[in-house]
Coordinates of C-alpha atoms in Angstrom, one line a residue:
M1 CA -36.7 -165.4 -37.2
A2 CA -33.6 -165.1 -39.4
Y3 CA -30.1 -166.2 -38.3
A4 CA -27.1 -163.9 -38.1
I5 CA -23.3 -164.4 -38.1
T6 CA -21.4 -162.9 -35.1
Q7 CA -18.0 -161.9 -34.1
T8 CA -16.3 -165.3 -34.1
C9 CA -16.9 -166.0 -37.8
C10 CA -14.0 -168.0 -39.1
N11 CA -14.9 -167.1 -42.8
D12 CA -14.1 -170.7 -44.0
A13 CA -17.5 -170.8 -45.8
S14 CA -18.7 -174.2 -44.3
C15 CA -22.0 -172.4 -43.8
V16 CA -22.2 -171.3 -47.5
S17 CA -22.2 -174.9 -48.8
V18 CA -25.1 -176.0 -46.6
C19 CA -27.6 -173.1 -47.1
P20 CA -30.5 -174.3 -49.1
V21 CA -31.4 -170.8 -50.4
N22 CA -27.9 -169.4 -51.0
C23 CA -28.4 -166.4 -48.7
I24 CA -25.0 -166.4 -47.1
H25 CA -22.5 -164.1 -48.7
P26 CA -19.9 -163.3 -49.9
T27 CA -19.3 -166.8 -51.2
P28 CA -15.8 -168.1 -52.2
D29 CA -16.8 -167.4 -55.8
E30 CA -17.5 -163.7 -55.2
P31 CA -14.7 -161.0 -55.3
E32 CA -15.5 -159.7 -51.8
F33 CA -14.7 -163.1 -50.3
G34 CA -11.0 -162.4 -50.3
T35 CA -11.3 -159.1 -48.3
T36 CA -14.2 -159.5 -46.0
D37 CA -13.7 -160.0 -42.3
M38 CA -16.8 -162.1 -41.9
L39 CA -19.8 -163.6 -43.8
Y40 CA -23.3 -162.4 -43.6
I41 CA -26.9 -163.8 -43.7
D42 CA -29.6 -161.9 -45.7
P43 CA -32.6 -161.8 -43.2
R44 CA -34.9 -161.4 -46.1
A45 CA -33.9 -164.6 -47.7
C46 CA -33.2 -166.7 -44.7
I47 CA -35.7 -169.5 -44.2
D48 CA -34.7 -170.1 -40.6
C49 CA -33.7 -173.8 -41.2
G50 CA -30.6 -173.6 -39.0
A51 CA -28.4 -175.6 -41.3
C52 CA -25.8 -172.8 -41.1
A53 CA -25.6 -173.0 -37.4
D54 CA -25.2 -176.7 -37.4
A55 CA -22.4 -176.5 -39.9
C56 CA -20.6 -173.6 -38.4
P57 CA -17.2 -174.9 -36.9
V58 CA -16.9 -172.1 -34.4
D59 CA -20.5 -171.6 -33.1
A60 CA -20.8 -168.1 -34.6
V61 CA -24.3 -168.4 -36.0
F62 CA -27.5 -167.6 -34.0
P63 CA -31.1 -166.7 -34.4
V64 CA -31.3 -163.0 -34.3
D65 CA -33.9 -162.9 -31.6
R66 CA -31.5 -164.8 -29.3
L67 CA -28.6 -162.3 -29.6
R68 CA -27.8 -160.7 -26.3
G69 CA -25.5 -157.9 -25.0
P70 CA -22.8 -156.8 -27.4
D71 CA -23.8 -159.4 -30.0
T72 CA -27.1 -157.6 -30.7
V73 CA -25.3 -155.4 -33.1
F74 CA -24.6 -158.3 -35.5
G75 CA -28.3 -158.5 -36.5
D76 CA -28.0 -155.0 -38.0
L77 CA -24.5 -155.8 -39.5
N78 CA -25.9 -158.8 -41.4
R79 CA -29.0 -156.8 -42.7
D80 CA -26.9 -153.8 -43.6
W81 CA -24.3 -155.7 -45.6
F82 CA -27.0 -156.7 -48.1
R83 CA -28.2 -153.1 -48.4
D84 CA -24.7 -152.2 -49.6
H85 CA -24.2 -155.4 -51.6
P86 CA -27.5 -156.3 -53.2
T87 CA -27.7 -159.9 -54.6
D88 CA -30.4 -162.1 -56.0
H89 CA -29.0 -165.2 -54.3
A90 CA -28.9 -167.0 -57.6
W91 CA -27.0 -170.3 -57.6
G92 CA -23.6 -170.3 -59.4
A93 CA -22.3 -173.1 -61.6
P94 CA -22.1 -176.4 -59.4
S95 CA -18.7 -177.5 -58.4
F96 CA -17.8 -181.2 -58.0
P97 CA -15.0 -182.8 -55.9
R98 CA -11.8 -183.5 -57.8
S99 CA -10.7 -187.1 -58.4
L100 CA -7.8 -188.7 -60.1
P101 CA -7.8 -191.4 -62.8
G102 CA -7.6 -194.9 -61.3
D103 CA -4.5 -195.8 -63.1
I104 CA -2.4 -193.1 -61.2
G105 CA -2.4 -195.1 -58.0
A106 CA -2.2 -193.9 -54.4
L107 CA 0.0 -190.8 -54.1
R108 CA 2.2 -190.2 -51.0
I109 CA 2.2 -186.5 -50.0
A110 CA 4.0 -184.8 -47.3
V111 CA 2.4 -181.7 -45.6
V112 CA 4.8 -179.6 -43.5
G113 CA 2.9 -177.9 -40.7
T114 CA -0.2 -178.7 -38.8
G115 CA -1.9 -175.3 -38.6
P116 CA -5.2 -174.3 -40.4
S117 CA -3.7 -174.2 -43.9
A118 CA -2.1 -177.7 -43.4
G119 CA -5.4 -179.0 -42.0
Y120 CA -7.4 -177.7 -44.9
T121 CA -4.8 -179.1 -47.4
A122 CA -4.9 -182.7 -45.8
Q123 CA -8.7 -182.5 -45.7
E124 CA -8.9 -181.7 -49.4
L125 CA -6.5 -184.5 -50.3
L126 CA -8.1 -187.1 -48.2
R127 CA -11.6 -186.2 -49.5
S128 CA -10.7 -186.2 -53.2
T129 CA -8.0 -188.7 -53.5
S130 CA -6.7 -192.1 -52.0
A131 CA -3.4 -190.4 -51.1
E132 CA -1.4 -191.3 -48.1
I133 CA -0.4 -188.2 -46.1
T134 CA 2.6 -187.6 -44.0
M135 CA 2.3 -184.5 -41.6
V136 CA 5.4 -182.9 -40.1
D137 CA 5.7 -180.2 -37.5
R138 CA 8.7 -178.7 -35.7
L139 CA 6.7 -178.6 -32.4
P140 CA 5.5 -181.6 -30.5
V141 CA 1.8 -180.6 -30.7
T142 CA -0.5 -179.7 -33.7
G143 CA -2.5 -176.7 -34.3
G144 CA -0.1 -173.9 -35.4
L145 CA -1.8 -170.6 -34.8
L146 CA -5.0 -172.2 -33.8
R147 CA -3.3 -173.3 -30.6
H148 CA -0.6 -170.6 -30.3
G149 CA -2.1 -167.6 -32.0
V150 CA -5.9 -167.3 -31.3
A151 CA -6.5 -165.4 -28.0
P152 CA -7.5 -167.5 -25.1
D153 CA -10.8 -165.7 -24.6
H154 CA -11.8 -166.7 -28.1
Q155 CA -12.5 -170.3 -27.3
S156 CA -15.3 -170.6 -29.8
T157 CA -12.8 -169.7 -32.6
K158 CA -10.5 -172.6 -31.4
R159 CA -13.4 -175.1 -31.9
I160 CA -12.5 -175.2 -35.6
A161 CA -9.6 -177.4 -34.5
E162 CA -12.2 -180.1 -33.8
S163 CA -13.0 -180.2 -37.6
F164 CA -9.3 -181.2 -38.2
A165 CA -9.4 -183.9 -35.5
S166 CA -10.9 -186.4 -37.9
V167 CA -8.3 -185.5 -40.4
F168 CA -5.4 -186.1 -38.0
H169 CA -6.9 -189.5 -37.0
D170 CA -7.5 -190.7 -40.5
P171 CA -5.8 -194.1 -41.0
R172 CA -4.1 -192.8 -44.2
L173 CA -2.4 -190.1 -42.3
R174 CA 0.9 -190.5 -40.4
M175 CA 2.1 -187.8 -38.1
H176 CA 5.8 -186.9 -37.2
L177 CA 6.0 -184.0 -34.7
N178 CA 9.0 -182.6 -33.0
L179 CA 10.7 -182.9 -36.4
E180 CA 12.1 -179.9 -38.2
I181 CA 12.5 -179.8 -41.9
G182 CA 15.9 -178.3 -42.8
T183 CA 17.4 -179.3 -39.5
D184 CA 16.5 -183.0 -38.7
V185 CA 15.6 -183.9 -42.3
T186 CA 16.3 -181.9 -45.4
H187 CA 13.8 -180.9 -48.1
R188 CA 15.6 -183.3 -50.5
E189 CA 15.2 -186.2 -48.1
L190 CA 11.5 -185.4 -47.6
A191 CA 10.9 -185.1 -51.3
A192 CA 12.7 -188.4 -52.0
H193 CA 10.1 -190.3 -50.0
H194 CA 7.0 -188.6 -51.4
H195 CA 5.4 -187.7 -54.8
A196 CA 4.9 -184.2 -53.5
V197 CA 5.6 -181.9 -50.5
V198 CA 3.2 -179.1 -49.5
Y199 CA 4.8 -176.4 -47.2
A200 CA 2.2 -174.9 -44.8
V201 CA 4.7 -173.2 -42.4
G202 CA 3.0 -169.8 -42.0
A203 CA 5.0 -166.6 -41.4
A204 CA 7.0 -167.2 -38.2
A205 CA 9.0 -163.9 -37.9
D206 CA 7.9 -160.4 -37.1
R207 CA 8.4 -157.1 -38.8
R208 CA 10.8 -154.7 -37.1
L209 CA 10.4 -151.0 -36.5
G210 CA 14.0 -150.3 -37.4
I211 CA 14.5 -147.7 -34.7
P212 CA 17.2 -147.1 -32.0
G213 CA 16.6 -149.1 -28.7
E214 CA 14.3 -151.8 -30.4
D215 CA 16.4 -154.5 -28.8
L216 CA 16.2 -153.3 -25.2
P217 CA 14.6 -155.7 -22.7
G218 CA 11.0 -154.8 -22.4
S219 CA 10.7 -154.4 -26.3
L220 CA 8.9 -157.5 -27.8
P221 CA 7.4 -158.6 -31.0
A222 CA 3.7 -159.5 -30.9
T223 CA 4.7 -163.1 -31.9
S224 CA 6.5 -163.5 -28.6
F225 CA 3.7 -161.8 -26.5
V226 CA 1.0 -163.9 -28.1
G227 CA 3.1 -167.1 -27.8
W228 CA 3.7 -166.3 -24.2
Y229 CA 0.0 -166.1 -23.2
N230 CA -0.7 -169.1 -25.4
A231 CA 1.9 -171.4 -23.9
E232 CA 3.9 -171.6 -27.2
P233 CA 6.7 -173.9 -26.0
T234 CA 9.5 -172.0 -27.6
V235 CA 8.6 -168.8 -25.7
P236 CA 10.0 -168.7 -22.2
A237 CA 7.5 -168.3 -19.3
D238 CA 9.4 -165.2 -18.1
A239 CA 9.4 -163.5 -21.5
V240 CA 7.0 -160.8 -20.5
E241 CA 7.4 -158.4 -17.5
L242 CA 4.2 -156.6 -16.4
S243 CA 5.5 -154.5 -13.5
A244 CA 4.8 -151.2 -15.4
E245 CA 1.4 -149.4 -15.4
R246 CA 1.6 -148.4 -19.1
V247 CA 2.1 -150.6 -22.0
V248 CA 2.4 -149.3 -25.6
V249 CA 1.3 -151.6 -28.5
V250 CA 2.6 -150.3 -31.8
G251 CA -0.1 -151.2 -34.4
N252 CA -3.9 -151.4 -34.4
G253 CA -4.7 -154.5 -36.2
N254 CA -6.6 -157.5 -34.6
V255 CA -3.5 -158.9 -33.0
A256 CA -2.9 -155.4 -31.3
V257 CA -6.5 -155.5 -30.1
D258 CA -6.0 -158.9 -28.7
I259 CA -3.0 -157.9 -26.8
A260 CA -4.7 -154.9 -25.2
R261 CA -7.8 -156.9 -24.3
I262 CA -5.8 -159.7 -22.6
L263 CA -3.7 -157.2 -20.7
L264 CA -6.8 -155.4 -19.3
T265 CA -9.2 -158.2 -18.9
D266 CA -10.0 -159.2 -15.4
P267 CA -7.7 -162.3 -14.8
D268 CA -10.7 -164.1 -13.1
R269 CA -12.4 -164.1 -16.5
L270 CA -9.3 -165.4 -18.2
A271 CA -9.0 -168.2 -15.6
A272 CA -11.9 -170.0 -17.3
T273 CA -9.9 -170.2 -20.5
D274 CA -6.8 -172.1 -21.8
I275 CA -4.4 -169.2 -21.2
A276 CA -1.0 -170.3 -20.1
D277 CA -0.7 -170.7 -16.3
H278 CA 2.5 -168.5 -16.2
A279 CA 0.7 -165.7 -18.1
L280 CA -2.4 -165.8 -15.8
A281 CA -0.1 -165.6 -12.8
A282 CA 1.8 -162.7 -14.3
L283 CA -1.4 -160.9 -15.1
R284 CA -2.8 -161.3 -11.6
R285 CA 0.3 -159.8 -10.0
G286 CA 0.8 -157.3 -12.9
R287 CA 0.3 -153.5 -12.5
V288 CA -0.8 -152.6 -16.1
R289 CA -3.7 -150.1 -16.1
E290 CA -3.3 -148.4 -19.4
V291 CA -2.6 -149.7 -22.9
V292 CA -1.8 -147.3 -25.7
L293 CA -2.5 -148.5 -29.3
L294 CA -0.2 -146.4 -31.4
A295 CA -0.8 -145.9 -35.2
R296 CA 1.1 -143.9 -37.8
R297 CA -2.0 -143.3 -39.8
G298 CA -5.4 -141.9 -39.0
P299 CA -8.6 -143.6 -37.8
E300 CA -9.8 -144.0 -41.4
Q301 CA -7.0 -146.5 -42.0
A302 CA -7.4 -148.5 -38.8
A303 CA -6.5 -152.1 -39.4
W304 CA -8.7 -153.8 -36.9
T305 CA -11.8 -155.6 -38.2
R306 CA -15.2 -154.2 -37.2
A307 CA -16.3 -157.1 -35.2
E308 CA -13.1 -157.1 -33.1
F309 CA -13.2 -153.5 -32.3
L310 CA -16.9 -153.6 -31.4
A311 CA -16.1 -156.3 -28.9
L312 CA -13.3 -154.2 -27.4
R313 CA -15.7 -151.4 -26.7
Q314 CA -17.7 -153.8 -24.5
L315 CA -14.8 -154.9 -22.2
P316 CA -16.1 -154.7 -18.6
G317 CA -14.4 -152.2 -16.5
V318 CA -12.2 -150.8 -19.3
E319 CA -12.6 -147.3 -20.8
V320 CA -11.7 -146.9 -24.4
V321 CA -10.7 -143.3 -25.3
V322 CA -9.1 -141.5 -28.3
A323 CA -6.2 -139.2 -27.8
D324 CA -7.4 -135.9 -29.0
H325 CA -5.8 -134.3 -32.1
P326 CA -7.4 -131.8 -34.6
E327 CA -7.1 -134.2 -37.7
V328 CA -8.3 -137.1 -35.6
R329 CA -11.3 -135.2 -34.2
A330 CA -12.1 -133.9 -37.8
A331 CA -12.1 -137.4 -39.2
I332 CA -14.4 -138.8 -36.5
E333 CA -16.8 -135.9 -36.7
A334 CA -17.0 -136.2 -40.5
A335 CA -17.9 -139.9 -40.2
G336 CA -20.7 -139.5 -37.6
S337 CA -21.5 -138.1 -34.2
G338 CA -23.0 -139.5 -31.1
A339 CA -22.1 -142.9 -29.5
E340 CA -25.1 -144.9 -30.8
E341 CA -25.2 -143.2 -34.2
G342 CA -21.4 -143.8 -34.5
V343 CA -21.7 -147.5 -34.1
E344 CA -24.7 -147.7 -36.4
E345 CA -22.9 -145.8 -39.1
G346 CA -19.7 -147.7 -38.6
A347 CA -21.7 -150.9 -39.1
E348 CA -23.3 -149.5 -42.3
A349 CA -20.0 -148.5 -43.8
G350 CA -18.9 -152.1 -44.1
A351 CA -15.5 -153.6 -43.6
G352 CA -12.3 -151.9 -44.5
G353 CA -11.0 -148.4 -44.0
G354 CA -12.4 -145.0 -44.7
A355 CA -15.4 -143.4 -43.0
G356 CA -16.6 -146.7 -41.6
Q357 CA -13.5 -147.2 -39.5
A358 CA -13.6 -143.7 -38.2
A359 CA -17.3 -143.9 -37.4
L360 CA -16.7 -146.8 -35.1
L361 CA -14.9 -144.2 -32.8
A362 CA -17.8 -141.8 -32.7
G363 CA -19.1 -141.5 -29.2
L364 CA -15.7 -142.5 -27.6
P365 CA -14.2 -139.8 -25.4
L366 CA -11.7 -137.6 -27.1
V367 CA -9.1 -136.7 -24.3
P368 CA -6.0 -134.6 -24.1
Y369 CA -3.3 -137.2 -23.6
D370 CA 0.0 -136.7 -21.8
G371 CA 2.1 -139.8 -22.1
A372 CA 4.8 -138.4 -19.8
A373 CA 2.4 -138.4 -16.9
E374 CA 1.4 -141.4 -14.8
P375 CA -1.8 -143.2 -16.1
G376 CA -5.0 -142.0 -14.4
P377 CA -7.2 -144.2 -12.2
G378 CA -9.0 -147.2 -13.5
R379 CA -8.2 -149.2 -16.6
R380 CA -8.3 -147.8 -20.1
I381 CA -7.2 -148.3 -23.7
V382 CA -6.0 -145.1 -25.5
L383 CA -6.2 -145.0 -29.2
R384 CA -3.4 -142.7 -30.4
F385 CA -3.4 -142.0 -34.1
L386 CA -0.9 -140.1 -36.4
S387 CA 2.0 -141.0 -34.2
A388 CA 5.1 -142.9 -35.3
P389 CA 7.7 -144.6 -33.0
V390 CA 11.1 -143.1 -33.4
E391 CA 13.2 -144.4 -30.5
L392 CA 13.0 -146.6 -27.4
S393 CA 15.1 -145.6 -24.4
G394 CA 15.8 -146.7 -20.8
D395 CA 18.5 -147.7 -18.3
G396 CA 19.0 -151.4 -19.1
R397 CA 15.4 -151.9 -20.3
V398 CA 12.6 -150.0 -21.9
E399 CA 11.4 -146.9 -19.9
A400 CA 10.1 -144.7 -22.6
L401 CA 9.1 -144.4 -26.3
T402 CA 9.6 -141.3 -28.4
V403 CA 7.0 -140.7 -31.0
E404 CA 6.7 -138.2 -33.8
R405 CA 3.4 -136.7 -35.1
T406 CA 2.6 -137.6 -38.6
T407 CA 0.4 -136.6 -41.5
V408 CA -1.0 -138.8 -44.2
A409 CA -1.0 -137.5 -47.7
A410 CA -3.8 -138.1 -50.3
D411 CA -1.8 -141.0 -51.9
G412 CA -1.5 -142.7 -48.5
G413 CA 2.0 -141.7 -47.8
V414 CA 3.0 -140.9 -44.2
A415 CA 5.4 -138.1 -43.3
G416 CA 6.7 -137.0 -39.9
T417 CA 6.0 -133.3 -38.8
G418 CA 9.1 -133.0 -36.5
D419 CA 6.8 -132.7 -33.4
R420 CA 8.0 -135.2 -30.9
E421 CA 6.8 -136.5 -27.5
V422 CA 7.9 -139.0 -25.0
L423 CA 5.6 -141.6 -23.6
R424 CA 6.5 -143.4 -20.5
A425 CA 6.2 -147.1 -20.8
G426 CA 7.7 -150.2 -19.2
L427 CA 6.8 -152.5 -22.1
V428 CA 6.5 -151.9 -25.8
V429 CA 5.1 -154.6 -28.1
R430 CA 5.4 -154.1 -31.9
S431 CA 2.4 -155.5 -33.7
I432 CA 3.1 -154.4 -37.3
G433 CA 2.7 -157.7 -39.1
H434 CA 4.2 -161.2 -39.5
R435 CA 6.9 -162.1 -42.1
G436 CA 7.9 -165.5 -43.5
V437 CA 11.3 -166.9 -43.1
P438 CA 13.5 -168.6 -45.7
L439 CA 13.2 -172.4 -45.8
P440 CA 16.4 -174.4 -46.5
G441 CA 16.2 -175.9 -50.0
L442 CA 13.4 -173.6 -51.2
P443 CA 13.5 -170.3 -53.1
F444 CA 12.4 -167.3 -51.0
D445 CA 11.1 -163.9 -52.1
E446 CA 12.7 -161.5 -49.7
R447 CA 10.5 -158.6 -50.8
S448 CA 7.2 -160.3 -50.0
G449 CA 8.6 -162.6 -47.3
T450 CA 7.0 -165.6 -49.0
V451 CA 8.0 -168.8 -50.7
A452 CA 8.2 -168.1 -54.5
H453 CA 5.3 -169.7 -56.1
R454 CA 2.7 -169.6 -59.0
N455 CA -0.8 -170.7 -57.9
G456 CA 0.8 -172.7 -55.1
R457 CA 3.5 -174.4 -57.3
V458 CA 6.9 -173.5 -55.9
V459 CA 9.0 -171.9 -58.7
D460 CA 12.6 -171.1 -59.4
P461 CA 12.7 -167.3 -59.5
A462 CA 15.4 -167.3 -62.0
T463 CA 13.6 -169.3 -64.6
G464 CA 10.0 -169.2 -63.5
R465 CA 9.8 -172.9 -63.7
P466 CA 8.0 -175.0 -61.1
L467 CA 10.1 -177.2 -58.9
P468 CA 8.6 -180.6 -59.5
G469 CA 6.5 -182.0 -56.6
T470 CA 6.9 -178.9 -54.4
Y471 CA 4.1 -176.6 -53.3
V472 CA 3.1 -174.0 -50.7
V473 CA -0.1 -172.9 -48.9
G474 CA -1.2 -170.4 -46.5
W475 CA 0.7 -167.4 -45.2
A476 CA 3.9 -168.9 -46.6
K477 CA 2.3 -168.6 -50.0
R478 CA 0.2 -165.5 -49.9
G479 CA 1.8 -163.5 -47.1
P480 CA 0.3 -162.8 -43.6
S481 CA -3.2 -161.8 -44.6
G482 CA -6.6 -163.4 -44.1
G483 CA -8.0 -165.3 -41.2
I484 CA -8.4 -168.9 -40.5
G485 CA -11.1 -169.6 -43.1
A486 CA -9.2 -167.9 -45.9
N487 CA -6.9 -170.9 -45.8
R488 CA -9.6 -173.2 -47.1
A489 CA -9.8 -171.5 -50.5
C490 CA -6.1 -171.2 -50.6
A491 CA -5.6 -174.9 -49.8
R492 CA -8.1 -175.8 -52.6
E493 CA -6.1 -173.8 -55.1
T494 CA -2.8 -175.5 -54.2
V495 CA -4.4 -179.0 -54.1
D496 CA -5.9 -178.3 -57.5
A497 CA -2.4 -177.5 -58.8
L498 CA -1.0 -180.6 -57.3
L499 CA -3.8 -182.8 -58.8
D500 CA -3.4 -181.1 -62.2
D501 CA 0.3 -182.1 -62.0
A502 CA -0.6 -185.7 -61.0
V503 CA -2.9 -186.1 -64.0
A504 CA -0.2 -184.6 -66.3
R505 CA 2.2 -187.2 -64.8
A506 CA 4.5 -184.3 -63.7
L507 CA 5.0 -185.6 -60.2
P508 CA 8.4 -187.2 -59.5
A509 CA 8.3 -190.9 -58.4
P510 CA 9.5 -191.4 -54.8
E511 CA 12.9 -193.0 -54.4
A512 CA 12.0 -194.8 -51.2
G513 CA 8.8 -195.9 -49.4
R514 CA 6.8 -194.8 -46.3
K515 CA 8.5 -197.2 -43.9
D516 CA 11.9 -196.0 -45.1
F517 CA 10.9 -192.5 -44.1
E518 CA 9.7 -193.6 -40.7
R519 CA 13.2 -195.4 -40.1
L520 CA 14.9 -192.1 -41.2
V521 CA 12.9 -190.1 -38.7
R522 CA 13.6 -192.6 -35.9
Q523 CA 17.4 -192.3 -36.7
R524 CA 17.5 -188.5 -36.9
R525 CA 14.9 -187.7 -34.2
P526 CA 14.3 -190.5 -31.7
D527 CA 12.0 -188.3 -29.7
A528 CA 9.7 -187.5 -32.6
V529 CA 6.1 -187.6 -31.6
G530 CA 3.3 -189.6 -33.3
L531 CA -0.5 -189.7 -33.0
R532 CA -0.3 -191.9 -29.8
E533 CA 1.8 -189.4 -28.0
L534 CA -0.3 -186.5 -29.3
R535 CA -3.5 -188.2 -27.9
A536 CA -1.7 -188.6 -24.6
V537 CA -0.8 -184.9 -24.4
D538 CA -4.4 -184.0 -25.2
R539 CA -5.7 -186.2 -22.5
A540 CA -3.2 -184.8 -20.0
E541 CA -4.1 -181.2 -20.7
R542 CA -7.8 -181.9 -20.6
R543 CA -7.5 -183.7 -17.3
R544 CA -5.6 -180.7 -15.9
G545 CA -8.3 -178.4 -17.2
E546 CA -11.1 -180.5 -15.7
A547 CA -9.6 -180.1 -12.3
E548 CA -9.7 -176.4 -12.5
G549 CA -12.9 -175.9 -14.5
R550 CA -11.1 -175.0 -17.7
P551 CA -11.1 -176.4 -21.3
R552 CA -7.6 -177.4 -20.9
V553 CA -4.4 -176.4 -19.1
K554 CA -1.6 -176.4 -21.6
L555 CA 1.9 -177.9 -21.1
A556 CA 4.0 -174.9 -21.8
S557 CA 7.5 -176.5 -22.6
V558 CA 8.9 -179.1 -25.0
P559 CA 10.2 -181.3 -22.1
A560 CA 6.8 -181.3 -20.5
L561 CA 5.0 -182.1 -23.7
L562 CA 7.3 -185.0 -24.5
A563 CA 7.1 -186.3 -21.0
A564 CA 3.3 -186.3 -21.1
G565 CA 3.5 -188.1 -24.5
R566 CA 5.7 -190.8 -23.2
R567 CA 3.4 -191.4 -20.1
G568 CA 0.6 -192.3 -22.5

């Protein structure tokens, strides 16, 4: 029986490299790899060896005959992808690990950040060179969005962090956490102690709506909401108020889907995860019964991935409905009819927008929706398309959101119709994308919200010339697109550029040594955290989790994390 890849696919292609018959696609060398939301196994070519399941860092690969419940659809998804993307599974040209000439000597390289892009970067450098790595993070724990972005009910996705554990424990890697570049140590000082610096700092800011009332209490960016339920130590425990019965989430990408799911999942189910204690307590006493996912465009342009939306439809005790509208109804009916047929056609249509996204909605109830009325009985998610937020209002905090009906032109442009409606809501979360922030000492492209670069080399926008020894990777490099696994290929490109520069003798020689940098860190940030303290935090969180039958109970503030690290 063939294997199939399921919802939690991280897309880092670890499985591709171990498949003896090359039946997992798209591979990193194929054009679809950069846009697909997951990888697929061809059941006709699979020889049932199980190598992919062993290699998968997130336990997303299973024999088709062992798929149960909502996962059964993934057998068809894997099969149908190859119907629409035929391939002969021929091997491409072999690739070999990079290496440096022996006379170059050991490089010292700093990596700023400890999330997936930083982890893949350090992994590539340690595997292909004898480099000494310095990892720096502004927080006293590692993981980036793996720890503070992945939803707590996606525990299997978080297991990819285990593949980075050996990287962080490598004797050639030193770690300095609770240290902020640009505040505690400048870029110039960091560069003076290393041959090269790679920035893997993500996209920490959120995009704004730009409408009146956006700064009222009860209006939050998704970055804050997600950080709140994931115990991000810079997000206060009281950042989210759940006393209202209706929440509006502006956006319909995977983060918006995560927020809706967490808000309406039975807290008893979340109690078995690593959700923040304060968030679990708030969800238990909260009154939320309805979450509206608001989208300016139609169902054909929905931004969620197929796997995430199919999982949302299986949420126990939660009804998913579509707010009725003539254009929305026409789009869904054109894509397919009937609940089972709709899911089937949605699967066949492949990832991305168009009829495939609309077909995923076929079979869902189309309901007249009055957002000014109280939510009905039970728990439900309302998908409201062709509606743009225009104003938030309330007496001291958010009480309502005014929306305007929209139309989508053939060229993709969105225009308001002038038809407005008020939705009563006590919490509005904007989930319309992340945005990078300027880094002191580095050029920044305001238009794209990224560090100015060429193939990972940071460049001076005025001259187009690379800044010697300075590189960027991940969302800070390419913008907030692509999941965890996309960072692997991104890191390889940046590391290749760095190694090319090393071979060309283009890396500046450090002005001071590794011990000099460690002394500088102790002077500037006496409470900086190293590997020993990080291990102590990990042990403390796991012990707390064991007592409650959970994977871990996170420490949710910087003082608590530092105290646990000192206790050892």
